[in-house]
Short mmCIF file of C-alpha atoms in Angstrom, two decimals:
data_model
loop_
_atom_site.label_atom_id
_atom_site.label_comp_id
_atom_site.label_asym_id
_atom_site.label_seq_id
_atom_site.Cartn_x
_atom_site.Cartn_y
_atom_site.Cartn_z
CA UNK B 1 223.51 -130.64 22.16
CA UNK B 2 222.11 -129.37 18.89
CA UNK B 3 220.77 -125.83 18.57
CA UNK B 4 218.67 -124.76 15.59
CA UNK B 5 217.87 -121.13 14.84
CA UNK B 6 215.26 -120.13 12.29
CA UNK B 7 214.64 -116.81 10.53
CA UNK B 8 212.49 -114.88 9.96
CA UNK B 9 209.88 -115.51 12.63
CA UNK B 10 207.17 -114.03 10.41
CA UNK B 11 207.07 -113.61 6.64
CA UNK B 12 204.38 -111.95 4.57
CA UNK B 13 204.36 -112.32 0.77
CA UNK B 14 201.99 -111.60 -2.06
CA UNK B 15 200.40 -114.55 -3.78
CA UNK B 16 202.65 -115.72 -6.60
CA UNK B 17 205.84 -114.43 -4.99
CA UNK B 18 208.59 -116.65 -3.60
CA UNK B 19 209.29 -117.24 0.10
CA UNK B 20 212.60 -118.24 1.68
CA UNK B 21 213.08 -119.45 5.25
CA UNK B 22 216.56 -120.00 6.67
CA UNK B 23 217.89 -122.18 9.46
CA UNK B 24 221.29 -122.62 11.03
CA UNK B 25 222.42 -125.53 13.19
CA UNK B 26 225.30 -126.02 15.58
CA UNK B 27 226.10 -129.76 15.65
CA UNK B 28 228.36 -130.75 12.77
CA UNK B 29 227.24 -134.37 13.27
CA UNK B 30 223.69 -133.53 12.15
CA UNK B 31 222.94 -135.14 8.81
CA UNK B 32 219.16 -135.10 8.41
CA UNK B 33 217.16 -131.89 7.99
CA UNK B 34 213.37 -132.09 7.68
CA UNK B 35 210.86 -129.29 7.24
CA UNK B 36 207.39 -129.47 8.78
CA UNK B 37 204.30 -127.43 7.99
CA UNK B 38 201.74 -126.76 10.70
CA UNK B 39 198.40 -125.24 9.81
CA UNK B 40 196.46 -123.43 12.50
CA UNK B 41 195.22 -125.85 15.14
CA UNK B 42 196.62 -128.86 13.31
CA UNK B 43 199.52 -131.26 13.76
CA UNK B 44 202.94 -130.71 12.14
CA UNK B 45 203.36 -132.60 8.86
CA UNK B 46 206.55 -133.31 6.94
CA UNK B 47 206.74 -131.47 3.61
CA UNK B 48 210.32 -132.14 2.52
CA UNK B 49 213.60 -133.36 3.97
CA UNK B 50 217.24 -133.51 2.94
CA UNK B 51 220.24 -135.55 3.98
CA UNK B 52 223.77 -134.26 4.18
CA UNK B 53 224.97 -136.19 1.14
CA UNK B 54 222.71 -134.00 -1.02
CA UNK B 55 223.00 -130.25 -1.59
CA UNK B 56 219.53 -129.59 -2.93
CA UNK B 57 216.19 -131.35 -3.18
CA UNK B 58 213.08 -130.22 -5.00
CA UNK B 59 209.44 -131.30 -4.90
CA UNK B 60 207.18 -129.30 -7.20
CA UNK B 61 207.01 -125.76 -5.75
CA UNK B 62 209.17 -126.42 -2.70
CA UNK B 63 212.90 -126.94 -2.51
CA UNK B 64 215.48 -127.23 0.24
CA UNK B 65 219.15 -126.34 -0.01
CA UNK B 66 221.89 -127.37 2.39
CA UNK B 67 225.31 -125.86 3.01
CA UNK B 68 227.14 -128.19 5.38
CA UNK B 69 230.25 -126.05 5.54
CA UNK B 70 228.29 -123.05 6.76
CA UNK B 71 225.83 -125.23 8.73
CA UNK B 72 222.73 -123.72 7.27
CA UNK B 73 219.79 -124.91 5.20
CA UNK B 74 216.89 -123.12 3.60
CA UNK B 75 213.34 -123.76 2.42
CA UNK B 76 212.25 -122.16 -0.84
CA UNK B 77 208.61 -121.94 -1.86
CA UNK B 78 207.88 -120.62 -5.34
CA UNK B 79 204.60 -119.31 -6.75
CA UNK B 80 203.10 -119.07 -3.28
CA UNK B 81 199.40 -119.69 -2.83
CA UNK B 82 197.04 -118.77 0.05
CA UNK B 83 197.01 -122.42 1.16
CA UNK B 84 200.76 -122.13 1.82
CA UNK B 85 199.90 -119.90 4.79
CA UNK B 86 201.02 -121.80 7.89
CA UNK B 87 203.85 -122.08 10.39
CA UNK B 88 206.95 -123.82 9.04
CA UNK B 89 209.50 -125.55 11.27
CA UNK B 90 212.97 -126.70 10.36
CA UNK B 91 214.72 -129.42 12.34
CA UNK B 92 218.02 -131.25 12.50
CA UNK B 93 219.34 -134.53 13.86
CA UNK B 94 222.36 -136.80 13.58
CA UNK B 95 220.67 -139.88 12.15
CA UNK B 96 221.91 -143.10 13.62
CA UNK B 97 221.96 -141.89 17.21
CA UNK B 98 219.51 -143.78 19.41
CA UNK B 99 216.09 -142.20 19.02
CA UNK B 100 216.86 -139.96 16.02
CA UNK B 101 215.71 -137.04 18.13
CA UNK B 102 214.87 -133.89 16.21
CA UNK B 103 215.83 -130.42 17.41
CA UNK B 104 213.34 -127.91 16.03
CA UNK B 105 213.76 -124.29 15.11
CA UNK B 106 211.38 -121.71 16.57
CA UNK B 107 209.14 -121.60 13.51
CA UNK B 108 208.24 -119.11 10.76
CA UNK B 109 204.70 -117.88 10.30
CA UNK B 110 204.17 -117.47 6.57
CA UNK B 111 201.24 -115.35 5.40
CA UNK B 112 200.37 -115.35 1.71
CA UNK B 113 198.15 -112.41 0.78
CA UNK B 114 195.74 -112.96 -2.13
CA UNK F 1 195.76 -147.19 9.53
CA UNK F 2 194.69 -144.65 12.12
CA UNK F 3 198.32 -143.50 12.47
CA UNK F 4 199.04 -141.76 15.78
CA UNK F 5 196.06 -141.10 18.01
CA UNK F 6 195.91 -139.07 21.21
CA UNK F 7 193.33 -138.66 23.95
CA UNK F 8 191.93 -136.44 25.27
CA UNK F 9 191.80 -133.57 22.76
CA UNK F 10 191.27 -130.94 25.43
CA UNK F 11 191.63 -130.89 29.20
CA UNK F 12 191.48 -128.30 31.96
CA UNK F 13 193.30 -129.18 35.18
CA UNK F 14 193.51 -127.44 38.50
CA UNK F 15 196.91 -126.78 40.04
CA UNK F 16 198.16 -129.88 41.80
CA UNK F 17 195.98 -132.35 39.91
CA UNK F 18 197.45 -135.23 37.92
CA UNK F 19 196.52 -136.77 34.60
CA UNK F 20 197.72 -139.15 31.90
CA UNK F 21 197.83 -138.20 28.23
CA UNK F 22 197.32 -141.25 26.05
CA UNK F 23 199.15 -141.94 22.78
CA UNK F 24 198.77 -144.96 20.50
CA UNK F 25 200.24 -145.75 17.09
CA UNK F 26 199.34 -148.61 14.75
CA UNK F 27 202.31 -148.37 12.38
CA UNK F 28 204.57 -150.73 14.36
CA UNK F 29 207.08 -147.93 14.89
CA UNK F 30 209.74 -148.51 17.52
CA UNK F 31 210.54 -144.85 18.14
CA UNK F 32 208.01 -142.66 19.94
CA UNK F 33 208.22 -139.10 21.26
CA UNK F 34 206.40 -136.58 23.39
CA UNK F 35 206.68 -132.86 22.60
CA UNK F 36 205.14 -129.76 24.08
CA UNK F 37 204.38 -126.65 22.04
CA UNK F 38 203.79 -123.42 23.89
CA UNK F 39 201.76 -120.70 22.12
CA UNK F 40 203.67 -119.24 19.18
CA UNK F 41 206.69 -121.38 19.90
CA UNK F 42 208.46 -124.43 18.50
CA UNK F 43 208.39 -128.01 19.67
CA UNK F 44 210.33 -129.09 22.73
CA UNK F 45 211.09 -132.78 23.35
CA UNK F 46 209.88 -134.04 26.73
CA UNK F 47 210.63 -137.78 26.59
CA UNK F 48 211.31 -140.36 23.95
CA UNK F 49 211.39 -144.15 23.64
CA UNK F 50 213.35 -146.42 21.31
CA UNK F 51 211.24 -149.47 22.06
CA UNK F 52 209.06 -151.22 24.60
CA UNK F 53 210.56 -150.94 28.05
CA UNK F 54 213.09 -148.24 27.07
CA UNK F 55 212.54 -144.54 27.71
CA UNK F 56 214.79 -141.52 28.13
CA UNK F 57 214.59 -137.83 28.93
CA UNK F 58 214.46 -135.13 26.32
CA UNK F 59 215.05 -131.42 26.67
CA UNK F 60 212.23 -130.56 29.14
CA UNK F 61 211.37 -133.67 31.25
CA UNK F 62 210.75 -132.04 34.65
CA UNK F 63 207.21 -132.58 35.92
CA UNK F 64 206.50 -135.49 33.57
CA UNK F 65 206.88 -139.25 33.51
CA UNK F 66 206.44 -141.85 30.79
CA UNK F 67 206.22 -145.60 30.38
CA UNK F 68 206.36 -147.89 27.35
CA UNK F 69 205.00 -151.33 28.09
CA UNK F 70 203.99 -152.08 24.47
CA UNK F 71 205.16 -150.99 21.03
CA UNK F 72 201.82 -149.27 20.40
CA UNK F 73 201.33 -147.18 23.56
CA UNK F 74 203.36 -144.35 25.07
CA UNK F 75 201.43 -142.54 27.82
CA UNK F 76 202.65 -139.28 29.37
CA UNK F 77 201.94 -138.69 33.04
CA UNK F 78 201.70 -135.23 34.60
CA UNK F 79 202.07 -135.18 38.35
CA UNK F 80 201.15 -132.08 40.39
CA UNK F 81 200.08 -129.94 37.42
CA UNK F 82 201.40 -126.36 37.34
CA UNK F 83 200.36 -123.36 35.18
CA UNK F 84 203.73 -123.64 33.39
CA UNK F 85 202.51 -126.95 31.93
CA UNK F 86 199.75 -125.21 30.00
CA UNK F 87 200.61 -126.18 26.44
CA UNK F 88 199.69 -128.33 23.47
CA UNK F 89 201.18 -131.81 23.73
CA UNK F 90 202.04 -133.81 20.63
CA UNK F 91 202.96 -137.46 20.48
CA UNK F 92 204.93 -138.70 17.46
CA UNK F 93 206.38 -141.94 16.14
CA UNK F 94 208.91 -142.98 13.51
CA UNK F 95 210.62 -145.99 12.01
CA UNK F 96 214.06 -146.90 13.22
CA UNK F 97 215.61 -147.67 9.87
CA UNK F 98 214.90 -148.57 6.27
CA UNK F 99 215.12 -145.02 4.97
CA UNK F 100 211.97 -143.78 6.68
CA UNK F 101 212.83 -141.11 9.21
CA UNK F 102 209.67 -139.06 9.09
CA UNK F 103 208.10 -138.42 12.45
CA UNK F 104 204.33 -138.84 12.29
CA UNK F 105 202.48 -136.63 14.74
CA UNK F 106 199.23 -137.18 16.56
CA UNK F 107 196.50 -134.49 16.59
CA UNK F 108 197.63 -133.10 19.93
CA UNK F 109 196.15 -132.57 23.39
CA UNK F 110 195.47 -128.98 24.47
CA UNK F 111 196.03 -128.74 28.22
CA UNK F 112 195.20 -125.75 30.41
CA UNK F 113 196.24 -125.64 34.06
CA UNK F 114 194.39 -123.09 36.19
#
């Protein structure tokens, strides 16, 4: 089955700096890579996703890049703000399989210091 | 739309007791999922369903059972609760096709087994 590893497990940045979180996956059939943000005590919520036919996707201050050859993808947050502080999870799945089950990485706790 | 709702929000069980965690979605999604999230960890898939009457095991199914008699409801049953089942349980749902692959999560149920 799929295995997703995520690094770093914790990341502390100064407000205004950029943050980068990296994930690697093992199943070459995976073709959908979402990122979820989970604030303390809350539910995970999708912030951005990318499919394997695209190398990069951007939405305001967040962007995701995908390298299918190397089987890794990354989340980039620019101009970080205190409200970006949360746990971020990457995930992967081969879309089209029954259930579209996501395999999640272990999470990155991002702390943005004012 | 209420989205995905879960009850109860919190529960304390004694070892050996049983309980059912309720999950309901009003988005007419065919796919539904149950995850557990241990403190400081990622999400592990317990069971999933691709439609009414169809369920299958995920990564960590031992000690749990599910049923799916309607599109809206996907209850999770814990039999003979053990301390290892202390966790936060999230239910999620998603569309099967049409470009929407986002999994929408419920608010979670925090379960403690003593």
